[in-house]
Amino acid sequence: GIFAMKRSLIGEYLEHFYQFGISPALVQSAPVALYNACVYEGLLGEEAVVFADVGVANTNFLIAEGHRLWLRNIPLGGNNFTEALQKSFKLSFSKAEQLKKTAATSKYGRAVFQSMRPVFSDLAAEFQRSIGFYTSVNRESKVERAYALGSAFRLPGLLKFLQQNMGIPVQRVETFSKLKLGSGQNEAEFTENVLSYGVCYGLAVQGLGKARVV
């Protein structure tokens, strides 16, 4: 496979490192890094599996089976949920973000989830469209299950909604079995944020020379 991205975009990312005198050894795209992490964790078998990492601004969506990999970037992420609340409740972005994080315990919980439902639906539709395209090209393939990553999956109801609409089991990746924390690290903090670590885990795997795709 050949993966391309704009030189100017890479330059923007690298500038953050150059400011601290750091010269990165390599650059990798987020979907490929996520794939390497999932392969290393043993989450990939011979059947077709979906990996969906819902980030802040977009979603890395992969379908993998055996040695086959198909990926796309979906321009929907956590910010879209926040913006929906911002519009419905006439809040600042920061207050809408806080409301999203406390939706499960908020007295306005029902209204909060009703406001975010269109984004739930848009995300489910994009997932279904992606799977539909993949299986139309690879007619012998059948997607059996999906793994969910990204902090957006902390939202109560999102996992169940996607599972019902996709018609396949969807499981949150809540631990990395082959990753051990060093001494002195905050295990509780790591566990709380593990949904967001898929890409950086994949980069570490590649850095150790254990990645399938380099």
Short mmCIF file of C-alpha atoms in Angstrom, two decimals:
data_model
loop_
_atom_site.label_atom_id
_atom_site.label_comp_id
_atom_site.label_asym_id
_atom_site.label_seq_id
_atom_site.Cartn_x
_atom_site.Cartn_y
_atom_site.Cartn_z
CA GLY A 1 0.00 0.00 0.00
CA ILE A 2 1.02 3.60 -0.58
CA PHE A 3 -0.21 6.27 1.81
CA ALA A 4 0.12 9.99 1.05
CA MET A 5 -0.49 13.22 2.94
CA LYS A 6 0.18 16.89 2.32
CA ARG A 7 3.72 18.05 3.00
CA SER A 8 2.40 21.28 4.56
CA LEU A 9 0.29 19.28 7.03
CA ILE A 10 3.27 17.17 8.06
CA GLY A 11 5.28 20.36 8.50
CA GLU A 12 2.69 21.76 10.91
CA TYR A 13 2.90 18.64 13.08
CA LEU A 14 6.70 18.45 13.00
CA GLU A 15 7.08 22.10 13.96
CA HIS A 16 5.86 21.27 17.48
CA PHE A 17 8.81 18.88 17.89
CA TYR A 18 11.36 21.20 16.27
CA GLN A 19 10.51 23.91 18.81
CA PHE A 20 11.89 21.62 21.52
CA GLY A 21 14.90 20.49 19.52
CA ILE A 22 13.45 17.06 18.75
CA SER A 23 13.91 15.49 15.32
CA PRO A 24 11.35 12.69 14.78
CA ALA A 25 12.78 9.47 13.35
CA LEU A 26 9.69 8.69 11.26
CA VAL A 27 6.18 9.87 10.43
CA GLN A 28 3.21 7.52 10.34
CA SER A 29 -0.48 8.05 9.58
CA ALA A 30 -2.87 7.57 12.49
CA PRO A 31 -4.99 4.78 10.87
CA VAL A 32 -1.90 2.68 10.12
CA ALA A 33 -0.56 3.21 13.65
CA LEU A 34 -3.94 2.11 15.02
CA TYR A 35 -3.85 -0.98 12.81
CA ASN A 36 -0.38 -1.91 14.07
CA ALA A 37 -1.55 -1.59 17.68
CA CYS A 38 -4.58 -3.82 17.07
CA VAL A 39 -2.53 -6.46 15.25
CA TYR A 40 0.07 -6.48 18.03
CA GLU A 41 -2.70 -6.91 20.61
CA GLY A 42 -3.99 -9.95 18.75
CA LEU A 43 -7.38 -8.41 17.93
CA LEU A 44 -7.20 -9.36 14.26
CA GLY A 45 -8.05 -12.82 12.94
CA GLU A 46 -8.94 -14.18 9.53
CA GLU A 47 -12.49 -12.78 9.55
CA ALA A 48 -13.20 -9.14 8.67
CA VAL A 49 -13.10 -6.87 11.73
CA VAL A 50 -13.88 -3.15 12.11
CA PHE A 51 -11.71 -0.85 14.22
CA ALA A 52 -13.23 2.58 14.83
CA ASP A 53 -11.28 5.23 16.74
CA VAL A 54 -13.49 8.30 17.30
CA GLY A 55 -11.16 11.20 18.01
CA VAL A 56 -11.74 14.88 18.70
CA ALA A 57 -12.24 16.05 15.11
CA ASN A 58 -12.45 12.86 13.04
CA THR A 59 -12.73 9.09 13.15
CA ASN A 60 -10.16 6.57 11.96
CA PHE A 61 -12.17 3.72 10.45
CA LEU A 62 -10.47 0.45 9.48
CA ILE A 63 -11.63 -2.90 8.18
CA ALA A 64 -9.01 -5.64 8.34
CA GLU A 65 -8.94 -9.37 7.68
CA GLY A 66 -5.90 -11.58 7.31
CA HIS A 67 -3.36 -9.51 5.39
CA ARG A 68 -5.97 -7.18 3.90
CA LEU A 69 -6.44 -3.63 5.19
CA TRP A 70 -8.98 -0.99 4.11
CA LEU A 71 -9.16 2.38 5.80
CA ARG A 72 -10.78 5.78 5.61
CA ASN A 73 -11.00 8.98 7.62
CA ILE A 74 -14.51 10.08 8.61
CA PRO A 75 -14.85 13.82 9.40
CA LEU A 76 -16.92 13.24 12.54
CA GLY A 77 -15.60 13.24 16.09
CA GLY A 78 -16.12 14.30 19.67
CA ASN A 79 -16.33 17.97 18.75
CA ASN A 80 -19.46 17.30 16.70
CA PHE A 81 -21.25 16.04 19.81
CA THR A 82 -20.11 19.14 21.70
CA GLU A 83 -21.21 21.48 18.91
CA ALA A 84 -24.65 19.86 18.85
CA LEU A 85 -25.04 20.63 22.55
CA GLN A 86 -23.62 24.11 22.06
CA LYS A 87 -26.31 24.84 19.47
CA SER A 88 -29.21 23.25 21.35
CA PHE A 89 -28.49 24.75 24.77
CA LYS A 90 -26.94 28.05 23.57
CA LEU A 91 -23.74 27.40 25.54
CA SER A 92 -20.08 28.26 25.06
CA PHE A 93 -17.99 25.43 23.66
CA SER A 94 -16.28 24.80 27.01
CA LYS A 95 -19.59 24.59 28.89
CA ALA A 96 -21.07 22.33 26.22
CA GLU A 97 -18.01 20.08 26.52
CA GLN A 98 -18.52 19.85 30.28
CA LEU A 99 -22.21 19.05 29.80
CA LYS A 100 -21.25 16.25 27.41
CA LYS A 101 -18.85 14.75 29.94
CA THR A 102 -21.47 14.77 32.71
CA ALA A 103 -24.41 13.72 30.51
CA ALA A 104 -24.91 10.42 32.34
CA THR A 105 -25.56 12.14 35.68
CA SER A 106 -27.06 15.43 34.50
CA LYS A 107 -30.69 16.22 35.34
CA TYR A 108 -30.96 17.30 31.71
CA GLY A 109 -29.65 13.93 30.55
CA ARG A 110 -32.63 13.08 28.35
CA ALA A 111 -32.47 16.43 26.54
CA VAL A 112 -28.69 16.12 26.21
CA PHE A 113 -28.93 12.78 24.44
CA GLN A 114 -31.77 13.97 22.22
CA SER A 115 -29.54 16.85 21.10
CA MET A 116 -26.68 14.50 20.28
CA ARG A 117 -28.84 11.86 18.57
CA PRO A 118 -28.37 13.31 15.04
CA VAL A 119 -24.60 12.93 15.44
CA PHE A 120 -25.09 9.35 16.68
CA SER A 121 -27.12 8.71 13.52
CA ASP A 122 -24.58 10.37 11.22
CA LEU A 123 -21.75 8.30 12.69
CA ALA A 124 -23.74 5.06 12.40
CA ALA A 125 -24.63 5.90 8.78
CA GLU A 126 -20.97 6.50 7.89
CA PHE A 127 -19.98 3.19 9.51
CA GLN A 128 -22.70 1.34 7.60
CA ARG A 129 -21.73 3.05 4.34
CA SER A 130 -18.10 2.09 4.84
CA ILE A 131 -18.92 -1.54 5.58
CA GLY A 132 -21.30 -1.64 2.63
CA PHE A 133 -18.62 -0.37 0.27
CA TYR A 134 -16.03 -2.80 1.58
CA THR A 135 -18.28 -5.85 1.25
CA SER A 136 -19.41 -4.77 -2.24
CA VAL A 137 -15.79 -4.78 -3.40
CA ASN A 138 -14.81 -7.89 -1.41
CA ARG A 139 -17.90 -10.01 -1.92
CA GLU A 140 -16.50 -13.03 -0.10
CA SER A 141 -16.02 -10.97 3.09
CA LYS A 142 -18.43 -10.67 5.97
CA VAL A 143 -17.78 -8.23 8.80
CA GLU A 144 -18.26 -10.15 12.04
CA ARG A 145 -17.47 -7.66 14.82
CA ALA A 146 -16.18 -4.21 15.65
CA TYR A 147 -13.80 -2.74 18.20
CA ALA A 148 -14.40 0.79 19.51
CA LEU A 149 -11.70 3.23 20.60
CA GLY A 150 -11.61 6.95 21.31
CA SER A 151 -12.86 9.05 24.21
CA ALA A 152 -16.25 9.57 22.51
CA PHE A 153 -17.12 6.01 23.52
CA ARG A 154 -17.34 7.17 27.11
CA LEU A 155 -20.70 8.63 26.10
CA PRO A 156 -23.43 6.38 27.53
CA GLY A 157 -25.55 4.89 24.79
CA LEU A 158 -23.18 5.41 21.85
CA LEU A 159 -21.85 1.84 21.89
CA LYS A 160 -25.34 0.34 22.10
CA PHE A 161 -26.67 2.65 19.39
CA LEU A 162 -23.93 1.69 16.94
CA GLN A 163 -24.31 -1.99 17.76
CA GLN A 164 -28.04 -1.89 17.04
CA ASN A 165 -27.60 0.02 13.79
CA MET A 166 -24.61 -1.94 12.48
CA GLY A 167 -26.09 -5.31 13.40
CA ILE A 168 -22.80 -6.70 14.73
CA PRO A 169 -21.21 -6.87 18.20
CA VAL A 170 -19.27 -3.71 19.09
CA GLN A 171 -16.74 -3.97 21.91
CA ARG A 172 -14.83 -1.17 23.65
CA VAL A 173 -11.06 -1.69 23.87
CA GLU A 174 -10.67 -1.04 27.59
CA THR A 175 -7.26 -2.61 28.17
CA PHE A 176 -4.09 -3.54 26.31
CA SER A 177 -3.09 -7.04 27.37
CA LYS A 178 0.47 -6.82 26.00
CA LEU A 179 1.26 -3.44 27.51
CA LYS A 180 2.65 -3.07 31.04
CA LEU A 181 3.07 0.21 32.88
CA GLY A 182 6.47 1.20 34.20
CA SER A 183 7.03 1.70 37.91
CA GLY A 184 5.65 4.91 39.35
CA GLN A 185 2.99 5.32 36.65
CA ASN A 186 -0.60 6.15 37.58
CA GLU A 187 -2.53 3.00 36.68
CA ALA A 188 -5.94 4.52 37.42
CA GLU A 189 -5.26 7.49 35.13
CA PHE A 190 -4.00 5.19 32.40
CA THR A 191 -7.09 2.97 32.62
CA GLU A 192 -9.37 6.01 32.51
CA ASN A 193 -7.80 7.22 29.27
CA VAL A 194 -6.90 3.92 27.58
CA LEU A 195 -9.58 4.41 24.90
CA SER A 196 -7.52 7.31 23.54
CA TYR A 197 -4.15 5.53 23.39
CA GLY A 198 -4.57 3.34 20.30
CA VAL A 199 -2.56 5.50 17.90
CA CYS A 200 0.33 6.27 20.26
CA TYR A 201 0.48 2.56 21.20
CA GLY A 202 0.80 1.71 17.52
CA LEU A 203 3.62 4.24 17.11
CA ALA A 204 5.45 2.66 20.04
CA VAL A 205 5.01 -0.79 18.49
CA GLN A 206 6.52 0.50 15.25
CA GLY A 207 9.34 2.17 17.14
CA LEU A 208 10.21 -1.21 18.64
CA GLY A 209 10.28 -2.80 15.18
CA LYS A 210 7.22 -4.98 15.85
CA ALA A 211 4.74 -3.37 13.44
CA ARG A 212 3.13 -5.25 10.55
CA VAL A 213 2.94 -2.12 8.36
CA VAL A 214 5.88 0.31 8.34
#
